[in-house]
Amino acid sequence: MRKFLTRSLAVTGAVALLALSAACAGEREGATGAATGDSTSAAKGFAADALIGVALPSKTSENWVLAGDLFTDGLKQAGFKSDVQYAGASTTVADQQSQISAMVTKGAKVIVIGATDAAQLATQVTQAKQSGATVIAYDRLITNTPSVDYYIAFDNFKVGQLQGQALLDGMKAKKPNGPWTVELFSGSPDDNNSGVFFNGAMDVLKPLIDKGDLVVGSGQKDIKQTAIQGWKAENAQQRMDSLLTSTYNGNKTLDGVLSPNDTLARAIITSVKGAGKPIPVVTGQDSEAESVKSIVAGEQYSTINKDTRKLVAETVDMIKALQQGKTPEINDTKSYDNGVKVVPAYLLPPVIVTKANVAEAYANDPKLAPLTK
Amino acid sequence: MSRIKDLQKNLFGGTTSNVRQFGMIFTLVAIVLLFEIWTGGLTLTSGNLIAVVSQYSYILILAIGMLMVIVAGHIDLSVGSVAAFTGIVVAKAMQEFSIPWPLGIALGLAVGAVIGAWQGFWVAYVGVPAFIVTLAGMLLFRGGNQYIGNADTVPVLDGFRTIGAGFLPEVGPDTGYNNLTLLLGLAACLGVVWREWKTRQTRRTMNADVAPMWITVLRLAVMLGVIVFATLRFASGRVGTSLPISGIILIVLVLGYSYYTRHTIGGRHIYAVGGNARAAELSGVKLKRVNFLVMMNMSVLAALAGMIFVARSSASGPQDGLSWELDAIAAVFIGGAAVSGGLGTISGSIVGGLVMALLNNGLQLEGVGSDMVQIIKGLVLLLAVAFDVYNKSQDRFSIIGSLMRPFSRGAPTAPAGEPRPAPDSDKARVAG
């Protein structure tokens, strides 16, 4: 028994020592973290081979997959270590939250975030900021937190305006004089951009609706009525099916549909075809391969070319500027209020694409160019 | 008796075979060590441990309720939807009627209780299988979430965020650590020592085998070592952080429910019902009441988990709670519960949940994509349960087998004789 006792005491001592030494090795991180946590850290720059984290939504559209690949290549070429992550398909928000936390733990110096739900990342973004990282909101503005440093995107209000204008142009080409009957669609209500697109389009369309030149056939003009949850094709198709049954069952014609993106545009066209109606003028966005084919074939009227290559290249340039301790280039310091602060933004101009300029617009795109011939 | 046998018998809980649970704890340690080496020491940094606890506390809270549901022989598929529904109700209530946040939490728990009563009613008193009732609930409350929230993201007040993103305040002298976390650690150490001593006393008065002194000391040493290590880690995070509030809520729940399921008549009734409902009823267990309470309890915990997630996310969104039920169910089964009911422990489920959480975290630290993470998690779940099934068919090592025997003899309260519950709940406490 005594032997056991002495032995066990030795073990106790050893374990306690181990635990203590392990713990003492970890100095409290706050001592240094607090000093670098404020905004001055950006001005100092960081190592040229630092880790850059990129957190993107789940792989639901071609654009995100392409963006991820471009980030991996672009950051590698610029000499950084990169960690590019997509959220899982079913648990998007929670996944993205833990991915951002993991990037902070790994000591990423810049974290680029394409948010799944722009309002649910405040905790992680603040955590990133406090660890001294710079946070760049990519394509979607992160809301309700003061910890977002920059926002980079295509000018989405402009996208909406272009869509509205394209809708009008397309309908005028088919039927020179109004009034025209239209239906409105908007994106997912949890995506901050949906409202921006819609407001941009309404900026062009509203005066005509007020004048009576444009008639919304179903009367559904409010963004709550026009929203398509999750940007899902099936939801858009369902809504269009119902609209056709409720409003266009007689010989009432539908001249145009405002669609916020290509996936929804194709779903809308499928629905109209299914009902045996002539295809109206349908707008789009994203330059998805299927929609480019559709435009060439004369079905979908327009899309928007937001060249992901350019956006990623600009983001990488921004990161390079931060690395050198410079302030990155900004061209908008007042439009993007996230509810807590106005986030400095760099906006790229979008380009409208119709059948008329489709070949020219995608001439430099290795994937889309062959489709336009 | 050889010393190895002594160890096996006494170190990891009880005389009945707890090999499966021991196996899970071993797996957990192995995963931690593996990733600690693989990630170059990132896994056990203060920042990461704090992040893991606040990221997974809501899943672990669900696992507590789910364990009880599964032990009673049911399943609950609606937890994610209930969580999302509660989240949006609370967020909306605070936004539109500007009610103070403590009242918001109370409202959320009340919503959970009402939903639970609804589901419990159908399961217990109408006799609709829980699978169907909660499948209906999954649709019902997901729809309710979208109906109330307009599929919108609704931000919550800063005060409310404490339960999901809050930390213990920094008080007292500057020790280089978070003082309150240190105090909690100290309390945990004292608690462990006190209970160990008390167990020895009880066994002595009952003339049961008292574990040899060296085993007690060794066990204490291991547990104290883990507690001290965890405490110092959590206390030495960035200034302003500590053991997360959500982690403290989790620990309180784990301790409370562990005690309830092990040492109270009500808790043992759940096992009796799950083991053999008919026998339990004949021996005087109020079957309907047990079923009702188990289902209701699950929804209340789901409501709490939903609020913690909303608090952490700073807003309630339409994607909250998606596939949470699967994470919770996986944690429970990895932690050794039987699909047929009647078996499983809270601490086992927590360990199971932690295995998943640390696996997830480690893979993410390594930059493994979410597609591979899902594949790996799926395989782990399958292998963990297959391991147990295999061992059972080989007639060795099986906690299920060894505990089912008493049931088949129609002695529903027999498994109450797991006399040494202590170490497991401590593991959970440390990890939490």
CSV table of C-alpha atoms in Angstrom, one decimal, chain A residues 1 4-5 7-9 11-12 15 19-20 22-24 26-31 59 83 85-95 97-99 101-102 105-106 116-117 119-124 127 130 144 189-190 224 229, chain B residues 3 42 45-46 48 51 55 58 150-153 155 161 165 170 176-178 213-214 217-218 221 225 229 232-233 235-239 241 309 312-320 322-323 364-371 374:
chain,number,residue,atom,x,y,z
A,1,MET,CA,0.0,0.0,0.0
A,4,PHE,CA,1.2,2.5,-4.2
A,5,LEU,CA,0.9,5.7,-2.3
A,7,ARG,CA,4.0,6.0,-6.7
A,8,SER,CA,0.6,7.7,-7.0
A,9,LEU,CA,2.0,10.8,-5.4
A,11,VAL,CA,2.2,10.6,-10.7
A,12,THR,CA,0.1,13.4,-9.2
A,15,VAL,CA,0.7,15.6,-14.0
A,19,ALA,CA,-0.3,21.1,-16.6
A,20,LEU,CA,1.3,24.1,-15.0
A,22,ALA,CA,1.8,23.9,-20.4
A,23,ALA,CA,-0.3,26.7,-19.0
A,24,CYS,CA,2.6,29.0,-18.2
A,26,GLY,CA,0.8,30.5,-22.9
A,27,GLU,CA,1.2,34.1,-22.0
A,28,ARG,CA,-2.0,36.0,-22.0
A,29,GLU,CA,-2.5,37.0,-25.6
A,30,GLY,CA,-4.3,40.2,-24.8
A,31,ALA,CA,-1.1,41.9,-23.7
A,59,LYS,CA,-21.0,26.3,-53.8
A,83,ASP,CA,-7.0,29.4,-46.9
A,85,GLN,CA,-13.2,27.9,-47.5
A,86,TYR,CA,-16.7,27.4,-48.7
A,87,ALA,CA,-19.6,27.0,-46.3
A,88,GLY,CA,-21.3,23.6,-46.3
A,89,ALA,CA,-24.4,23.2,-48.3
A,90,SER,CA,-26.8,22.6,-45.4
A,91,THR,CA,-25.4,24.4,-42.4
A,92,THR,CA,-24.2,27.5,-44.2
A,93,VAL,CA,-24.2,30.2,-41.5
A,94,ALA,CA,-22.8,28.1,-38.7
A,95,ASP,CA,-20.1,26.7,-41.0
A,97,GLN,CA,-18.9,31.3,-38.5
A,98,SER,CA,-16.6,28.5,-37.4
A,99,GLN,CA,-14.4,28.8,-40.5
A,101,SER,CA,-12.9,31.6,-36.2
A,102,ALA,CA,-10.5,29.0,-37.4
A,105,THR,CA,-6.9,31.1,-34.7
A,106,LYS,CA,-4.4,30.4,-37.5
A,116,THR,CA,-23.8,33.7,-46.4
A,117,ASP,CA,-26.0,35.8,-44.2
A,119,ALA,CA,-26.2,40.1,-40.6
A,120,GLN,CA,-25.0,37.0,-38.7
A,121,LEU,CA,-21.3,37.4,-38.6
A,122,ALA,CA,-20.8,40.2,-36.2
A,123,THR,CA,-19.2,38.1,-33.4
A,124,GLN,CA,-16.7,36.5,-35.7
A,127,GLN,CA,-13.1,38.5,-33.1
A,130,GLN,CA,-9.5,42.2,-32.2
A,144,ASN,CA,-24.5,45.5,-37.8
A,189,PRO,CA,-34.4,38.6,-48.5
A,190,ASP,CA,-31.4,37.6,-46.4
A,224,LYS,CA,-41.6,41.4,-49.7
A,229,GLN,CA,-36.0,32.9,-50.8
B,3,ARG,CA,-3.5,-3.7,-11.2
B,42,LEU,CA,-3.1,25.7,-32.7
B,45,THR,CA,-4.5,27.6,-27.8
B,46,SER,CA,-6.8,29.6,-25.6
B,48,ASN,CA,-9.2,28.2,-30.3
B,51,ALA,CA,-14.0,29.6,-30.0
B,55,GLN,CA,-19.3,27.5,-31.5
B,58,TYR,CA,-25.7,25.0,-28.6
B,150,ASN,CA,-40.7,37.2,-43.6
B,151,ALA,CA,-37.5,35.2,-44.2
B,152,ASP,CA,-35.7,38.2,-43.0
B,153,THR,CA,-32.7,38.6,-40.8
B,155,PRO,CA,-30.9,41.8,-35.4
B,161,ARG,CA,-25.9,38.8,-27.1
B,165,ALA,CA,-21.1,35.8,-27.3
B,170,GLU,CA,-12.5,41.0,-15.7
B,176,GLY,CA,-2.5,37.8,-16.0
B,177,TYR,CA,-5.6,35.6,-16.0
B,178,ASN,CA,-9.3,36.0,-16.1
B,213,MET,CA,-6.0,4.4,-2.6
B,214,TRP,CA,-3.5,4.7,-5.5
B,217,VAL,CA,-5.2,9.4,-6.2
B,218,LEU,CA,-4.3,8.7,-9.8
B,221,ALA,CA,-4.5,13.6,-10.4
B,225,GLY,CA,-4.6,18.0,-14.2
B,229,PHE,CA,-5.0,22.8,-17.7
B,232,LEU,CA,-5.6,28.1,-17.2
B,233,ARG,CA,-6.2,27.9,-20.9
B,235,ALA,CA,-8.4,32.1,-18.3
B,236,SER,CA,-5.4,33.1,-20.3
B,237,GLY,CA,-7.3,34.1,-23.5
B,238,ARG,CA,-7.1,37.6,-25.0
B,239,VAL,CA,-8.1,40.2,-22.4
B,241,THR,CA,-12.4,36.8,-23.0
B,309,PHE,CA,-27.1,30.8,-31.5
B,312,ARG,CA,-23.9,34.6,-31.0
B,313,SER,CA,-24.9,35.5,-34.6
B,314,SER,CA,-26.2,38.8,-33.4
B,315,ALA,CA,-29.3,38.2,-35.5
B,316,SER,CA,-32.0,35.7,-36.2
B,317,GLY,CA,-32.0,34.5,-39.8
B,318,PRO,CA,-34.0,32.2,-42.0
B,319,GLN,CA,-31.2,29.6,-42.1
B,320,ASP,CA,-30.9,29.2,-38.4
B,322,LEU,CA,-30.7,23.9,-40.4
B,323,SER,CA,-29.7,20.3,-39.8
B,364,GLN,CA,-11.1,23.6,-40.5
B,365,LEU,CA,-7.8,24.7,-38.9
B,366,GLU,CA,-6.1,22.5,-41.5
B,367,GLY,CA,-8.1,24.2,-44.2
B,368,VAL,CA,-10.0,21.1,-45.2
B,369,GLY,CA,-13.1,22.0,-47.2
B,370,SER,CA,-16.6,21.6,-45.8
B,371,ASP,CA,-17.3,18.8,-48.4
B,374,GLN,CA,-18.9,16.2,-44.0
